[in-house]
Each structure stands twice: as structure tokens, then as C-alpha cells.
Coordinates of C-alpha atoms and ligand atoms in Angstrom, one line a residue:
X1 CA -51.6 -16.7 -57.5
X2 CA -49.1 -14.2 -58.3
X3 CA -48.7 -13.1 -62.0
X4 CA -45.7 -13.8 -63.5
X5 CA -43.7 -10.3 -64.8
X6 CA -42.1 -11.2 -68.3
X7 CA -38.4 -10.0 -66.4
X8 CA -39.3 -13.2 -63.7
X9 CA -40.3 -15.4 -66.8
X10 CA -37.2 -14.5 -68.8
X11 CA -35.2 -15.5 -65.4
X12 CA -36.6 -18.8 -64.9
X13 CA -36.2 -19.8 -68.4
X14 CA -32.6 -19.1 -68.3
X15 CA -32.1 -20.9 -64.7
X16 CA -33.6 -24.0 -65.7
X17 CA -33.8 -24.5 -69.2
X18 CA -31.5 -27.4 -70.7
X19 CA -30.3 -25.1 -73.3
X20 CA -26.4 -23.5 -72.5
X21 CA -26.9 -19.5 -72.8
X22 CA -23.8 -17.1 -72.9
X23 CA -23.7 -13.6 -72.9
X24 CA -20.3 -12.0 -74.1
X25 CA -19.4 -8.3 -74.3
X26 CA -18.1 -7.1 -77.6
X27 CA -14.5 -8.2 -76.7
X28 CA -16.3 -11.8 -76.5
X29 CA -15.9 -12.0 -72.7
X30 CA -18.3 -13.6 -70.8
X31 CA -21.2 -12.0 -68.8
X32 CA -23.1 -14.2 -67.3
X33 CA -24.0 -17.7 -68.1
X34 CA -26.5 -19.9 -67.0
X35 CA -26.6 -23.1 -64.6
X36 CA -27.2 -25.5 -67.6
X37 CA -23.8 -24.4 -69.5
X38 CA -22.0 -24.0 -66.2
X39 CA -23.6 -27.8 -66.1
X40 CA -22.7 -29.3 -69.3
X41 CA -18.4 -27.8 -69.4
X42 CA -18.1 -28.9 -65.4
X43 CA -17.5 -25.1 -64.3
X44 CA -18.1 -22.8 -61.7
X45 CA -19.3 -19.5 -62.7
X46 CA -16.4 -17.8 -61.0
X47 CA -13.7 -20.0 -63.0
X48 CA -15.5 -18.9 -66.6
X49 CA -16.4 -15.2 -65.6
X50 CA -14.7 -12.5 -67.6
X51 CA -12.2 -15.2 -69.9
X52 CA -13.1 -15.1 -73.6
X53 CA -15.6 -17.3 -75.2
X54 CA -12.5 -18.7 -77.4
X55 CA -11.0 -20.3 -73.9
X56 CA -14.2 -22.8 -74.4
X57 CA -14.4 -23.2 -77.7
X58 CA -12.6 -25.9 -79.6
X59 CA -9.3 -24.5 -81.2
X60 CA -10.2 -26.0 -84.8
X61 CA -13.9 -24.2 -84.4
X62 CA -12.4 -21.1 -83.3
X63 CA -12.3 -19.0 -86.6
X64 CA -15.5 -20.3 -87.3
X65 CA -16.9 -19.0 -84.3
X66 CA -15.5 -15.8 -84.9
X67 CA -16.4 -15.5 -88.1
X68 CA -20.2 -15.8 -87.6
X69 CA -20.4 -13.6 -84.9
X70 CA -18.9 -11.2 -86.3
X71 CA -21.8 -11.2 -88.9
X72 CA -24.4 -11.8 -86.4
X73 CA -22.7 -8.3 -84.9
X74 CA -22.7 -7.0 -88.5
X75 CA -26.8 -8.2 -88.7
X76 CA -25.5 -10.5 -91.4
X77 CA -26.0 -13.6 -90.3
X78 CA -29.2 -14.9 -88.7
X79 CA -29.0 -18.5 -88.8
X80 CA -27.5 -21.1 -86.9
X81 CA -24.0 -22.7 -85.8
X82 CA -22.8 -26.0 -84.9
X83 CA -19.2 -25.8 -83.2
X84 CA -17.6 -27.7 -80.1
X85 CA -16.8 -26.3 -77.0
X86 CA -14.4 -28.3 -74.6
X87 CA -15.1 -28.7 -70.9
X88 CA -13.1 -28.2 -68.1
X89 CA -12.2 -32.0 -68.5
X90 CA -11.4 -31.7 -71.7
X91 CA -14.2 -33.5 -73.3
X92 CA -15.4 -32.6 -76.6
X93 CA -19.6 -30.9 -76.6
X94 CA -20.7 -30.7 -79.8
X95 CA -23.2 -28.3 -79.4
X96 CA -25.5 -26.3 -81.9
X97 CA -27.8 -23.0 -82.0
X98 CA -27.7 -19.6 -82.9
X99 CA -26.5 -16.1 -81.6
X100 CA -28.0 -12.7 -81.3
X101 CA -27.4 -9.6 -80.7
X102 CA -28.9 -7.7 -77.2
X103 CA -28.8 -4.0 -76.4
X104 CA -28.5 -3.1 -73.0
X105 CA -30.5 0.2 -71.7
X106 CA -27.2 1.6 -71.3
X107 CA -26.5 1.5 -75.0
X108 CA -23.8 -1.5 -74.2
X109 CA -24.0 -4.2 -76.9
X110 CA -23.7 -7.9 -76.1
X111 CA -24.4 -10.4 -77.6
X112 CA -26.5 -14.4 -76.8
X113 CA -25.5 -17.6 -77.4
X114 CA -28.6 -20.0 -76.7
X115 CA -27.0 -23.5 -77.5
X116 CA -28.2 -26.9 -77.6
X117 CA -25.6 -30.1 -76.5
X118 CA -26.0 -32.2 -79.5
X119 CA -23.4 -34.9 -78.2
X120 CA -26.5 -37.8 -78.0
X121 CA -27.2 -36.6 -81.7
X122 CA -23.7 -36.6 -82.8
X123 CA -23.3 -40.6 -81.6
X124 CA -26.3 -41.3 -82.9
X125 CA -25.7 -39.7 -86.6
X126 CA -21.9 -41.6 -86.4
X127 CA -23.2 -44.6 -85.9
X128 CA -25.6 -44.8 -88.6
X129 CA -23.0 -43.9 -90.6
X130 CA -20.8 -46.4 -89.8
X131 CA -24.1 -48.8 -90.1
X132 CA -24.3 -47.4 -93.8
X133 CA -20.4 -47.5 -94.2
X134 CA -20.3 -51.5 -93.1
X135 CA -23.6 -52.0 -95.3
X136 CA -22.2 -50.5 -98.0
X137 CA -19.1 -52.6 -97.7
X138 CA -20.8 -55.9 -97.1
X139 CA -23.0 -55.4 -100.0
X140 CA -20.3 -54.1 -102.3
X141 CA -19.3 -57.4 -103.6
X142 CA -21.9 -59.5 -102.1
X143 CA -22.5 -62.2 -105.0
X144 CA -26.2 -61.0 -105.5
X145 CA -27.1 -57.8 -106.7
X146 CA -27.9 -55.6 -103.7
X147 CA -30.0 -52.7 -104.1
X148 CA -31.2 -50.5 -101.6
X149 CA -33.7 -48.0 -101.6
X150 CA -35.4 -45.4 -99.3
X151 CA -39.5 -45.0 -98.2
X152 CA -39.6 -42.4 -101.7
X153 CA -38.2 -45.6 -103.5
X154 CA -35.2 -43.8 -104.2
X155 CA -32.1 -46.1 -104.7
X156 CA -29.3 -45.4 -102.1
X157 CA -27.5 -48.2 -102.4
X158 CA -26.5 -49.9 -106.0
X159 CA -23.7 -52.8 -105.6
X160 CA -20.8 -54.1 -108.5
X161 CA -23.4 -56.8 -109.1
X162 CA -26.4 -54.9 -109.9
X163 CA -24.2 -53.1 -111.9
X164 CA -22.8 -56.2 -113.8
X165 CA -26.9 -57.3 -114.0
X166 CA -28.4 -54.5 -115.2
X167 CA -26.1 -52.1 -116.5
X168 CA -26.6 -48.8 -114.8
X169 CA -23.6 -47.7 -112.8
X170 CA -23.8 -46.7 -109.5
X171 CA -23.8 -43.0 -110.4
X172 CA -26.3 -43.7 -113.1
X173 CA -29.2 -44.4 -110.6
X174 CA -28.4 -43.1 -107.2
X175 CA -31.4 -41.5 -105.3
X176 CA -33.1 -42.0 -108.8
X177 CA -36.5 -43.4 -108.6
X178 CA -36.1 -47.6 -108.9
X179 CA -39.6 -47.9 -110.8
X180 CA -38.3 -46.4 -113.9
X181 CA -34.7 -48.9 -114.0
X182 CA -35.4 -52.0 -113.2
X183 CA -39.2 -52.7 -112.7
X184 CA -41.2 -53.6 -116.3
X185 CA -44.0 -51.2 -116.6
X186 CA -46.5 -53.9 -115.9
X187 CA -45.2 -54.8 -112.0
X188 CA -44.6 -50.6 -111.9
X189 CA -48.0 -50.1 -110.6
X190 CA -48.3 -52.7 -107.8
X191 CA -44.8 -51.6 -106.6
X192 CA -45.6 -48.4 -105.7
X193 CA -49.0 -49.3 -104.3
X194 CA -47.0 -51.6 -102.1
X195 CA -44.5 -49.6 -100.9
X196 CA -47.4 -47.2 -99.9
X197 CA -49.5 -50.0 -98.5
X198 CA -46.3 -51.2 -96.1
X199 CA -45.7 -47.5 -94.8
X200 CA -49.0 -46.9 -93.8
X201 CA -50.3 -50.3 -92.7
X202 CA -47.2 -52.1 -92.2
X203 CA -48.1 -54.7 -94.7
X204 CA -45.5 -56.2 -96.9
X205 CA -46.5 -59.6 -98.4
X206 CA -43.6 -59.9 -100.4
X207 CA -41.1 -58.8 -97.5
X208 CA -38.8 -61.7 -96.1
X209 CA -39.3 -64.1 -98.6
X210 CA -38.1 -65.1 -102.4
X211 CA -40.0 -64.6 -105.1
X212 CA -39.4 -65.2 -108.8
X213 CA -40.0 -62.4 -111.1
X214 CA -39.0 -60.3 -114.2
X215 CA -36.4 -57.7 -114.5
X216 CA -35.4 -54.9 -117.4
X217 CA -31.6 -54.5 -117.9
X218 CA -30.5 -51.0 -119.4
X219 CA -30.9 -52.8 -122.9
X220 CA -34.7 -52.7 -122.6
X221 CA -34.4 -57.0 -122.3
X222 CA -36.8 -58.8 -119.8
X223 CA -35.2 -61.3 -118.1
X224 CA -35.8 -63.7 -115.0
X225 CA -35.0 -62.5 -111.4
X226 CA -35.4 -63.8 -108.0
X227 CA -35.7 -61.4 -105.5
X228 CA -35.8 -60.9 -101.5
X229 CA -36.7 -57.9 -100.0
X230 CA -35.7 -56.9 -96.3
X231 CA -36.7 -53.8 -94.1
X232 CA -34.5 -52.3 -91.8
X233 CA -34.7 -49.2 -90.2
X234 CA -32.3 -46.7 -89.4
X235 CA -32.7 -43.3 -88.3
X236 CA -36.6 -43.8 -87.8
X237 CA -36.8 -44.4 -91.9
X238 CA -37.4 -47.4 -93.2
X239 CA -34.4 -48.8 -96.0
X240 CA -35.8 -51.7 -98.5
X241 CA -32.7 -53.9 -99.2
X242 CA -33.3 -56.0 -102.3
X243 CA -31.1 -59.3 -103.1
X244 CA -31.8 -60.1 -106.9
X245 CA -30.2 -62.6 -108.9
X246 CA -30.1 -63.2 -112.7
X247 CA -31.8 -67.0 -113.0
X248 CA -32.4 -66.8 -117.1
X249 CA -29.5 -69.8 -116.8
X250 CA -31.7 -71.9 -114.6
X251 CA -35.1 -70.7 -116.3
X252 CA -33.5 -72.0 -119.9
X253 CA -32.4 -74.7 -118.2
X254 CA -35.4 -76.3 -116.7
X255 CA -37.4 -75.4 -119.8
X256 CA -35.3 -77.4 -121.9
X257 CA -35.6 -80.3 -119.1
X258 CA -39.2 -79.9 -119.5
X259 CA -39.1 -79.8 -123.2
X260 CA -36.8 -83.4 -123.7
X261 CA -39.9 -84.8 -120.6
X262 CA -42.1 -84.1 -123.4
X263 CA -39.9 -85.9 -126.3
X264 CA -39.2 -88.5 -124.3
X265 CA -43.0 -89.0 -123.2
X266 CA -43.9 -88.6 -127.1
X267 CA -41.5 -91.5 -127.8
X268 CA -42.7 -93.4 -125.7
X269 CA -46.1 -93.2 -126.7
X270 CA -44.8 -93.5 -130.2
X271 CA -43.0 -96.9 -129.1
X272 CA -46.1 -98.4 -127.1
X273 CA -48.6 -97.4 -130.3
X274 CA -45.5 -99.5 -132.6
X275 CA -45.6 -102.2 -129.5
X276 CA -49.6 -102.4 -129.9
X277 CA -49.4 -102.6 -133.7
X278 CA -46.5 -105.3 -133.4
X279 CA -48.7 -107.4 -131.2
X280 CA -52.1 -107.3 -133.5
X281 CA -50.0 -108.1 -136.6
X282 CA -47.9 -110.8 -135.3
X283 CA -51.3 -112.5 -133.7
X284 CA -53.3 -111.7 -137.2
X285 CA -50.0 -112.9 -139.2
X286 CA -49.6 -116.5 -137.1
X287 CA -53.4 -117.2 -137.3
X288 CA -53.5 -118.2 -140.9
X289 CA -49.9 -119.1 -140.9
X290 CA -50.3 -121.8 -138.3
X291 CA -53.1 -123.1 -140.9
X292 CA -51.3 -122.9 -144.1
X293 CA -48.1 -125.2 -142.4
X294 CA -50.8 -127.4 -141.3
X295 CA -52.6 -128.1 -143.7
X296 CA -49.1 -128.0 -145.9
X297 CA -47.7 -130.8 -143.9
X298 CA -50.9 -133.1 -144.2
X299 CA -50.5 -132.2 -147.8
X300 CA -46.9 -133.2 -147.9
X301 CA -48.0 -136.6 -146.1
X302 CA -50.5 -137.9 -148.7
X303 CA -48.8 -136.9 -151.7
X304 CA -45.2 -138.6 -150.8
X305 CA -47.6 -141.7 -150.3
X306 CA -48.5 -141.4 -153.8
X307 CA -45.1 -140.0 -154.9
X308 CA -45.6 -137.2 -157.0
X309 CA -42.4 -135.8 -156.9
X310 CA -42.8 -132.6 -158.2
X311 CA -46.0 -131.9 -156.0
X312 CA -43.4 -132.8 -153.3
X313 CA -41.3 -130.9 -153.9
X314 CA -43.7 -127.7 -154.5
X315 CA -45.3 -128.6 -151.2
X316 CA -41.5 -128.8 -149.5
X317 CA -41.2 -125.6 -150.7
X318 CA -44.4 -123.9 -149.3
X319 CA -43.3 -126.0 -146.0
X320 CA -39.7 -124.3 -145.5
X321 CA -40.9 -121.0 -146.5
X322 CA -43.8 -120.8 -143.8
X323 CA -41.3 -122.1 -141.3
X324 CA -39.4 -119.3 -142.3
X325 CA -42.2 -116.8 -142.2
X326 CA -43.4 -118.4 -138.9
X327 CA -39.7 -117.6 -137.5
X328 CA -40.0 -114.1 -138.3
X329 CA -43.6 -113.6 -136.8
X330 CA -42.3 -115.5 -133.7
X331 CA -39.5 -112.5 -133.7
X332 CA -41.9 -109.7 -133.6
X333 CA -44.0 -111.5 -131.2
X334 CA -41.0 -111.6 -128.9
X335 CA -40.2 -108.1 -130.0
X336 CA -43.3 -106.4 -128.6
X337 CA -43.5 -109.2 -125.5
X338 CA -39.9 -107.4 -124.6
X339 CA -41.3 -104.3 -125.4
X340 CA -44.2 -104.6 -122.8
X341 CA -41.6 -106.4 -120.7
X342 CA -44.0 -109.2 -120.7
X343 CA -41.5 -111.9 -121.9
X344 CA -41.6 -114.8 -119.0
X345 CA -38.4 -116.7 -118.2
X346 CA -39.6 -120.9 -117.0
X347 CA -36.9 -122.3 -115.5
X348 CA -36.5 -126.1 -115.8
X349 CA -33.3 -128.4 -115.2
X350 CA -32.0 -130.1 -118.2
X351 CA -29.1 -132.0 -119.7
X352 CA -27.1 -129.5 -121.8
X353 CA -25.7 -132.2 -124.2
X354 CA -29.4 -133.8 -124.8
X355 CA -30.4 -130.5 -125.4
X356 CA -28.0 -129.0 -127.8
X357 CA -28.3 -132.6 -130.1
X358 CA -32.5 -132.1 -129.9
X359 CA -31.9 -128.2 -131.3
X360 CA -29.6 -129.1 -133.6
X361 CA -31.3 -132.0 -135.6
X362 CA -34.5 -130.5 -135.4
X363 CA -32.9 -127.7 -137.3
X364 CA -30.9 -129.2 -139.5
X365 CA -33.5 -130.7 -141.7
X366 CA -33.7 -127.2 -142.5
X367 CA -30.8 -125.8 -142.9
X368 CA -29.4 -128.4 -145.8
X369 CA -26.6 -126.3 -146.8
X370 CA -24.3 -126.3 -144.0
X371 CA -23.0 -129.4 -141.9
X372 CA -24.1 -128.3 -138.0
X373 CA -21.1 -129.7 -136.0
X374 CA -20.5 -130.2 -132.3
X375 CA -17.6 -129.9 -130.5
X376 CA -17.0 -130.2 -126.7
X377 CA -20.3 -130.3 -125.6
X378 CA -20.0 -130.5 -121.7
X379 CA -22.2 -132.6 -120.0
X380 CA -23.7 -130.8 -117.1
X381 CA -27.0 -130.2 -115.6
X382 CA -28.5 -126.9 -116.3
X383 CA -31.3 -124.7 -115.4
X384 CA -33.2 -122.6 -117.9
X385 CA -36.1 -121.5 -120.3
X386 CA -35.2 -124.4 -122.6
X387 CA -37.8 -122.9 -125.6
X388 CA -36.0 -119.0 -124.8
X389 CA -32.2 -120.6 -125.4
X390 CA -33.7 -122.8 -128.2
X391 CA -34.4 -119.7 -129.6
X392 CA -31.1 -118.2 -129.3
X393 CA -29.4 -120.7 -130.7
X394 CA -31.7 -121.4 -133.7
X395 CA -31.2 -117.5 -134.1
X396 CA -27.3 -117.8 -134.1
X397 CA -27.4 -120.9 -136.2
X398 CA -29.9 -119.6 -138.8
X399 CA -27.7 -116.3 -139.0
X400 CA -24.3 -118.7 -139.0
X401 CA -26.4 -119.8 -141.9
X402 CA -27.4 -116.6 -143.8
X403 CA -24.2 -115.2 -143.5
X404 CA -21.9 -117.9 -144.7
X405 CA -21.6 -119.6 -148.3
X406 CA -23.1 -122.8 -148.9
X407 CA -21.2 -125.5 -147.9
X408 CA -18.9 -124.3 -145.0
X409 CA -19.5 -125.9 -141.7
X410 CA -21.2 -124.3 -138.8
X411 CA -19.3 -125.3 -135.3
X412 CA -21.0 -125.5 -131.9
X413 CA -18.9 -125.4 -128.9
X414 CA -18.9 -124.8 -125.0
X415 CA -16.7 -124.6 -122.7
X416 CA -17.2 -124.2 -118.7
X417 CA -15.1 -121.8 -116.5
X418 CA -16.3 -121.6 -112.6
X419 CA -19.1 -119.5 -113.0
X420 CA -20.6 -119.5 -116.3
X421 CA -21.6 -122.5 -118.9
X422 CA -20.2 -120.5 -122.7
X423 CA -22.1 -121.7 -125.6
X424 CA -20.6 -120.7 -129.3
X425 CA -21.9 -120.9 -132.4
X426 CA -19.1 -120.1 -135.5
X427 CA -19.1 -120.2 -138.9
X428 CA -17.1 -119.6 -142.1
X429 CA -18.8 -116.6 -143.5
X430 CA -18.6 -113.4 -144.4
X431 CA -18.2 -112.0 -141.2
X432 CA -18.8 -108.1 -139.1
X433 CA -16.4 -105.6 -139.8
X434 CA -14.9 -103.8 -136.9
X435 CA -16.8 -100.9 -136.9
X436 CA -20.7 -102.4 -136.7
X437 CA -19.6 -105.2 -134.4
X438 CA -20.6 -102.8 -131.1
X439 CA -24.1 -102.4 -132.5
X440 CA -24.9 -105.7 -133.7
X441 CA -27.5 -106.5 -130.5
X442 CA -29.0 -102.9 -131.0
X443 CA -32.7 -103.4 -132.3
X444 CA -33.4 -102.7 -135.8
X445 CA -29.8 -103.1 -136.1
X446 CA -28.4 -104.7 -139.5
X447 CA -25.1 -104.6 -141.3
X448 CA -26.6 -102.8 -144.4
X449 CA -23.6 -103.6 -147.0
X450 CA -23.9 -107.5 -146.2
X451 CA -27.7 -108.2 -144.9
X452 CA -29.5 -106.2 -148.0
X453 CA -30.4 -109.4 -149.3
X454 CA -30.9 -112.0 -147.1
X455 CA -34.5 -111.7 -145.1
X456 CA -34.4 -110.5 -142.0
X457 CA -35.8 -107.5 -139.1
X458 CA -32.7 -106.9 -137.6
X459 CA -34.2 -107.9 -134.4
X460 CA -32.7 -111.7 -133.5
X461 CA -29.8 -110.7 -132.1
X462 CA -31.8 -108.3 -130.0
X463 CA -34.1 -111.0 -128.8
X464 CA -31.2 -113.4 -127.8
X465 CA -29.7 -110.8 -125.6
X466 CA -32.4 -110.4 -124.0
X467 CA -33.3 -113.5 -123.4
X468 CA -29.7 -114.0 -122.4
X469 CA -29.7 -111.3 -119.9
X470 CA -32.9 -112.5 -118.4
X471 CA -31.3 -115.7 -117.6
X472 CA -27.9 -113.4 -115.8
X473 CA -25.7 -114.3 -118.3
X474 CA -24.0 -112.1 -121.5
X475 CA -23.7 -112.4 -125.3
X476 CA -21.0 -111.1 -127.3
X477 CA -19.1 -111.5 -131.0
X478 CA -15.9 -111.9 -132.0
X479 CA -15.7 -111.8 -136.2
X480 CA -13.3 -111.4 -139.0
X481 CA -14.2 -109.8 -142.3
X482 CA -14.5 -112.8 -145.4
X483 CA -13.5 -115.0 -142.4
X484 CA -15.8 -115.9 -140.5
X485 CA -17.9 -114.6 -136.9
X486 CA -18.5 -116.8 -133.5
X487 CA -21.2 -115.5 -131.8
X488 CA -20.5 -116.6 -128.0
X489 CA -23.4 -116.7 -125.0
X490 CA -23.0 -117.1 -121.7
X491 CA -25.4 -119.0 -118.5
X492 CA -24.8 -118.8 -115.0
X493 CA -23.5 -122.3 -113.3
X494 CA -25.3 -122.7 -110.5
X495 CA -22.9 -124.5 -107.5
X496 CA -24.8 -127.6 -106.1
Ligands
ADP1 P1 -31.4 -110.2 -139.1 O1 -30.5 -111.4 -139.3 O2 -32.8 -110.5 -139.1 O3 -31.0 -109.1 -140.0 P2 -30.1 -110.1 -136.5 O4 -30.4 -109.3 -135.3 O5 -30.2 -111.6 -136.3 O6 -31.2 -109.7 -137.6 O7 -28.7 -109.8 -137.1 C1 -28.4 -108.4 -137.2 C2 -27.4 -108.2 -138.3 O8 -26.1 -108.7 -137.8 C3 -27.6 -109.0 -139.6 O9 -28.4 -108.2 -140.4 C4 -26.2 -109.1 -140.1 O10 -25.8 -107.9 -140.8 C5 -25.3 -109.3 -138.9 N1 -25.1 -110.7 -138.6 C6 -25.7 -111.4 -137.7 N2 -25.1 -112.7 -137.6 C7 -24.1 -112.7 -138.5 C8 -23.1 -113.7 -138.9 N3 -23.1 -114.9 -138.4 N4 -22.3 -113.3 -139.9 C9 -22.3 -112.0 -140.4 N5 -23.2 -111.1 -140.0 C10 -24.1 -111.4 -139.1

């Protein structure tokens, strides 16, 4: 094989090598150039042979041109040039590359362009900057805070809303290090050790998805985040593109959710451990009650044999005050039976006028003060819990009662419309003002100013609306204050 002389080497290089070479004279004419530039402006050699370099070059690069090779000549200058030359078609070639000076034998001077066409580079380098640009844009008011930031974790990219967030301006943190804004010092650590883990193994377990986190705002406060982190890669680099957004709103949010679960749960226990209490008193209360009226009333019978009427009337005494007691220990029976739900509705058919006559002179034995009167009392068949509306009305009647002087009358009524049977019990009494009337079925509930002294739980009128309710119907009052109150209740027809 025949060596190659450097002269032969130098040759080839310049016939086939991609790079545009020119030669000029000092005037800037051009010598020689080689096949690639002839390539790359669309010329012959003969067209571009002799004209000034300046023909080619691009008038706005011109001076520029010039300029540097005039240092170059001037052994100023040694580095390189970007400029555009324009081809024959007129198309802009953006090339780069430097020139240097060469000394013929003959002591001519010219000097060499070697040149590079950096068009692909160009495109390339303008259209990640429009990427960037519409990135930028897009994030700029996006409603999350967007934050980007390059493989050295420097941030490149810092929108309005990180701003607003965690109040660092843009300038304040651009190509500064994220780790020492936004990151606590405790996460500091694992975020660098991550970022280095994705860029050499291409791990990223928190990449692509939303995690909930902790931020630090310029203040020094920690406060909730949640954060997504995307890749992208431009330019061979990888850009991390973080969407954060401030959840302390939510956080406080569901914490005070989770702290009113708790109340309410610690209520309730407090109400089931007053439920279980009601239930072992009332049952330890009626025992010896049930006894006491017992043998009271066997009492009662053998001494009005024997008429002692004193004894009588002692023992008459003990009688209507454990019928009162037992009332009341049948009210907190009912109360925790409602409590536990536990109160069973038996449904039979009766005669409402039979009915009404039994309650009433059963009761008013008791009740000696007050004439019980009826008025309108339909005559219709009707199914319910005969002991539960027994109840309610020997709860209206006994309040009727409590509540209004001796003497006055207590009226019961009813009236039928198509759908409901309305049952009223009114009296002459002191009456509800205005004001308490909405609460009057609440439990616990009593009229303080008025109810002080008479006996009582507060619970009755909770019981009978209950009771009502279970049976689909309603209770309400209508009252006057020194006038008197009607306590109304309503049952469901049903159409034969
Ligand atoms: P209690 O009678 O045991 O206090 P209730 O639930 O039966 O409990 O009644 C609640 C309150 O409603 C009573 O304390 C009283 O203040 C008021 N109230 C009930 N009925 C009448 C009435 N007929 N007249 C005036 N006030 C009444």
C-alpha cells in the first residue's frame, strides 16, 4: 500500500470533508473553496471564484465578519464565529467555526475559513425555545404552583402561584438550588438522593403520581402540600416539573371532621352509659314499687271494711302517690326503651269512643280536681297500640292537670278530616309562652318559670311524640299565656 504524503492527506480532507473551507486573499476574495461549501450555497466554483467573501455572507453579519477577521489577521482573535451565509437560492446557512491565518511559500498571506452548517442545530435550539417559551406560558398562571427544575435541582422555572404559595419571587430563586426554599431539612436528604438515584438508574418512585407532603414558605412555616412530579426531556437533559398545591384548607378541614367523629362518638357513648343506667333504675325502682301499691291496696281493702277513716285516708294517700311515682318510673322506662329504639308499636282495632270513655274514668278517680269532659267524640274504628296512646293521653291529661288551677275543666275533643283521626286535649291553665312552645317535645325539656314546682322529668311530651310518630301521625300545641294550652295529636285513618 502506498503511503500517504501529508500534502495528499491535506487534499482529501478538504475534498470530502463535510465542513465548508474558504480561502480568501487579503482583499477577502476567494481562492479556492472546497466541494462541501460549493455543496451547501448551490454553486459552481466558477460562479464564486474571485467575488468577495461579503457576496456570501448575510448583509446583517457582514461587519461582524469583517471585524473578526480583521483580528484573526491582526493575531487577535483565535476563537470562533457563528454568522450566516446565503446561498445562491437565497436560503439562509447558519454556519459556525473559526478562521486562520495561512502563509503561502511565496510570502502571500491568506487566510481559512473551516465552517460547520449548523442549520439542523439552529432548528433544533428554536424549537426548544419555543417548547420552553409555551411551557413557560402555560405554567405562568396555571392554578397550581408550577415549579421546574433542572438534573443540578436548579429551579428554571418558578410560576405566579408558587410565588403567591411560598413567597420567593421568580428572581429570588431562579437557577438557585430548590433544596434550600421549599424542602424542610428533614425530606432535604432523600430529595437529593433521589434525584441522583433517577439519573443514574432511572428510578423515580415518586414520579407520575400525587403525594401528600410538607412545604416551608419564605416565613420559615411548614405547611401541607400535594405534589406531582413529571419528567420531560428536552435537549437530552432531563427537566422535573413539579405541580404543588397549598392543602392546609382541606388538612384543617378533615381534622376538624375527624375531631366532631370523636365528640359525636363520645356522646354517644355518654347517652347509651345514661340509657343503661336509665334501664337498671327504672327496673330496680318498679320492683318494690309494684309491691308497696300492692300491698297498699289490700291494705286500703280491709281497713274501709272496718272504716277507719283516717287509716283511709293515710293509705289513699300512699295509693295516689305511688301511682304517681309508678307514672314517672314508667316514663324513664319508656325513655331508655326509645333510647335503645326498643319501644314496640302492637297494633289492634278498637272503637275510638269506647276507648277514650275507658282512659278517661280510669283516670279520673285520680285526678279529683278537674272535671274531664268529652266533646265530639267520633265514632270510628281504629287501629293502634291502645296501652302507647293510653299513655299519651294520660300524659296530656295529667299535664292539662298540673298546669291548670283547681277546678277548671279539662276538654277532650276529635275531629276527623280525610286522612287523619285529631285527638285534643285542652285546659284552662296557665298556658306556654310563645317563645318555649317550639321546644316543648324536646327531651329534658321544661318550661322552667312555670314547671319548678310541679313533679316532673321533662320527658312526657317527648314520649307521646314518639309514640305518636311511630303510629305516622304528628303532635303539636297551640297555647295562650294565663289562658289556657290544647295539646292536639294526630292518627292516620286508614280507608277501608
Ligand atoms: P313534665 O310535665 O314532666 O315536666 P312534659 O314533657 O310532660 O314534662 O312537659 C314539659 C313541659 O311542658 C312542662 O314542664 C311544662 O313546662 C310544659 N307543659 C306541658 N303541658 C303543659 C300544659 N298543659 N300547660 C302548660 N305547660 C305545659
Amino acid at each position: 500500500m502506498k503511503e500517504l504524503s501529508s500534502e495528499n492527506y491535506l487534499t482529501n480532507l478538504f475534498q470530502f470533508t463535510n465542513d465548508l473551507i474558504h480561502i480568501l486573499d487579503m482583499e477577502g476574495r476567494i481562492q479556492k473553496v472546497n466541494p462541501s461549501w460549493l455543496n451547501n450555497l448551490g454553486y459552481t466554483l466558477e460562479e464564486v471564484k474571485y467575488k468577495s467573501i461579503y457576496d456570501f455572507i448575510d448583509a446583517n453579519d457582514r461587519d461582524l465578519y469583517k471585524a473578526y477577521r480583521k483580528d484573526v489577521i491582526n493575531g487577535i482573535n483565535t476563537g470562533c464565529i457563528e454568522f450566516t451565509l446565503i446561498s445562491k437560492d437565497k436560503l439562509k446557512i447558519p454556519v459556525d467555526g473559526q478562521v486562520n491565518n495561512i502563509f503561502s511559500g511565496s510570502g502571500i498571506f491568506y487566510t481559512q475559513a473551516i465552517l460547520r452548517n449548523i442549520t439542523e442545530k439552529k432548528e433544533t435550539e428554536k424549537k426548544n425555545l419555543e417548547i420552553q417559551n409555551r411551557l413557560t406560558r402555560f405554567f405562568q398562571y396555571a392554578p397550581d404552583a408550577v415549579i421546574v427544575i433542572d438534573e443540578n435541582q436548579m429551579i428554571t422555572e418558578w410560576n405566579l402561584k408558587a410565588e403567591i404559595i411560598f413567597g420567593y419571587t421568580y428572581q429570588e430563586v431562579h437557577q438557585q438550588p430548590l433544596n434550600e426554599f421549599i424542602i424542610p431539612p428533614a425530606y432535604r436528604a432523600a430529595h437529593i438522593q433521589g434525584m441522583k438515584r433517577f439519573l443514574t438508574s432511572g428510578e423515580g418512585p415518586v414520579l407520575n403520581k400525587t403525594i401528600e407532603i410538607t412545604a416551608i414558605r419564605k416565613d420559615g412555616k411548614e405547611f401541607p402540600v400535594s405534589l406531582s412530579i413529571s419528567n420531560i426531556k428536552i435537549d437530552n437533559k432531563w427537566l422535573f416539573i413539579a405541580f404543588i398545591s397549598d392543602i392546609s384548607e382541606r388538612k384543617n378541614m378533615e381534622e376538624s371532621l375527624i375531631l366532631k367523629q370523636a365528640e359525636l362518638l363520645q356522646s354517644q357513648l355518654m347517652d347509651k352509659r345514661k340509657t343503661d343506667f336509665l334501664t337498671v333504675a327504672s327496673h330496680e325502682l318498679k320492683t318494690p314499687l309494684t309491691s308497696i301499691k300492692a300491698y297498699t291496696q289490700v291494705a286500703l281493702n280491709m281497713v274501709k271494711k272496718s272504716s277507719d277513716e283516717q287509716l283511709v285516708s293515710f293509705l289513699s294517700k300512699i295509693d295516689n302517690q305511688s301511682s304517681k311515682l309508678n307514672h314517672l318510673v314508667t316514663e324513664l322506662t319508656d325513655l331508655s326503651r326509645i333510647d335503645l329504639i326498643r319501644m314496640d308499636i302492637n297494633k289492634t282495632t278498637v272503637n275510638l269512643g269506647a276507648f277514650i270513655t275507658d282512659v278517661v274514668s280510669s283516670l279520673q278517680p285520680i285526678i279529683q280536681q278537674h272535671t274531664i269532659e268529652l266533646k265530639n267524640i267520633v265514632s270510628i274504628e281504629l287501629e293502634m297500640d291502645t296501652i302507647r296512646i293510653e299513655q299519651v293521653l294520660i300524659n296530656l291529661i295529667n299535664n292539662a292537670a298540673k298546669f291548670s288551677p283547681a277546678g277548671n275543666p279539662i276538654e277532650i275533643s276529635t275531629a276527623l278530616n280525610n286522612e287523619f283521626l285529631i285527638i285534643s286535649v285542652k285546659d284552662y291553665g296557665i298556658g306556654v309562652p310563645a317563645k318555649n312552645q317550639e321546644r316543648l317535645f324536646d327531651r329534658y325539656y321544661r318550661v322552667t318559670e312555670i314547671s319548678n314546682h310541679v313533679s316532673g322529668f321533662g320527658i312526657g311530651l317527648y314520649i307521646a311524640s314518639e309514640i305518636v310518630k311511630q303510629h305516622g301521625g304528628n303532635i303539636n300545641v297551640r297555647s295562650e299565656l294565663n289562658q289556657g294550652s290544647v295539646f292536639s295529636f294526630t292518627l292516620p285513618v286508614q280507608k277501608v
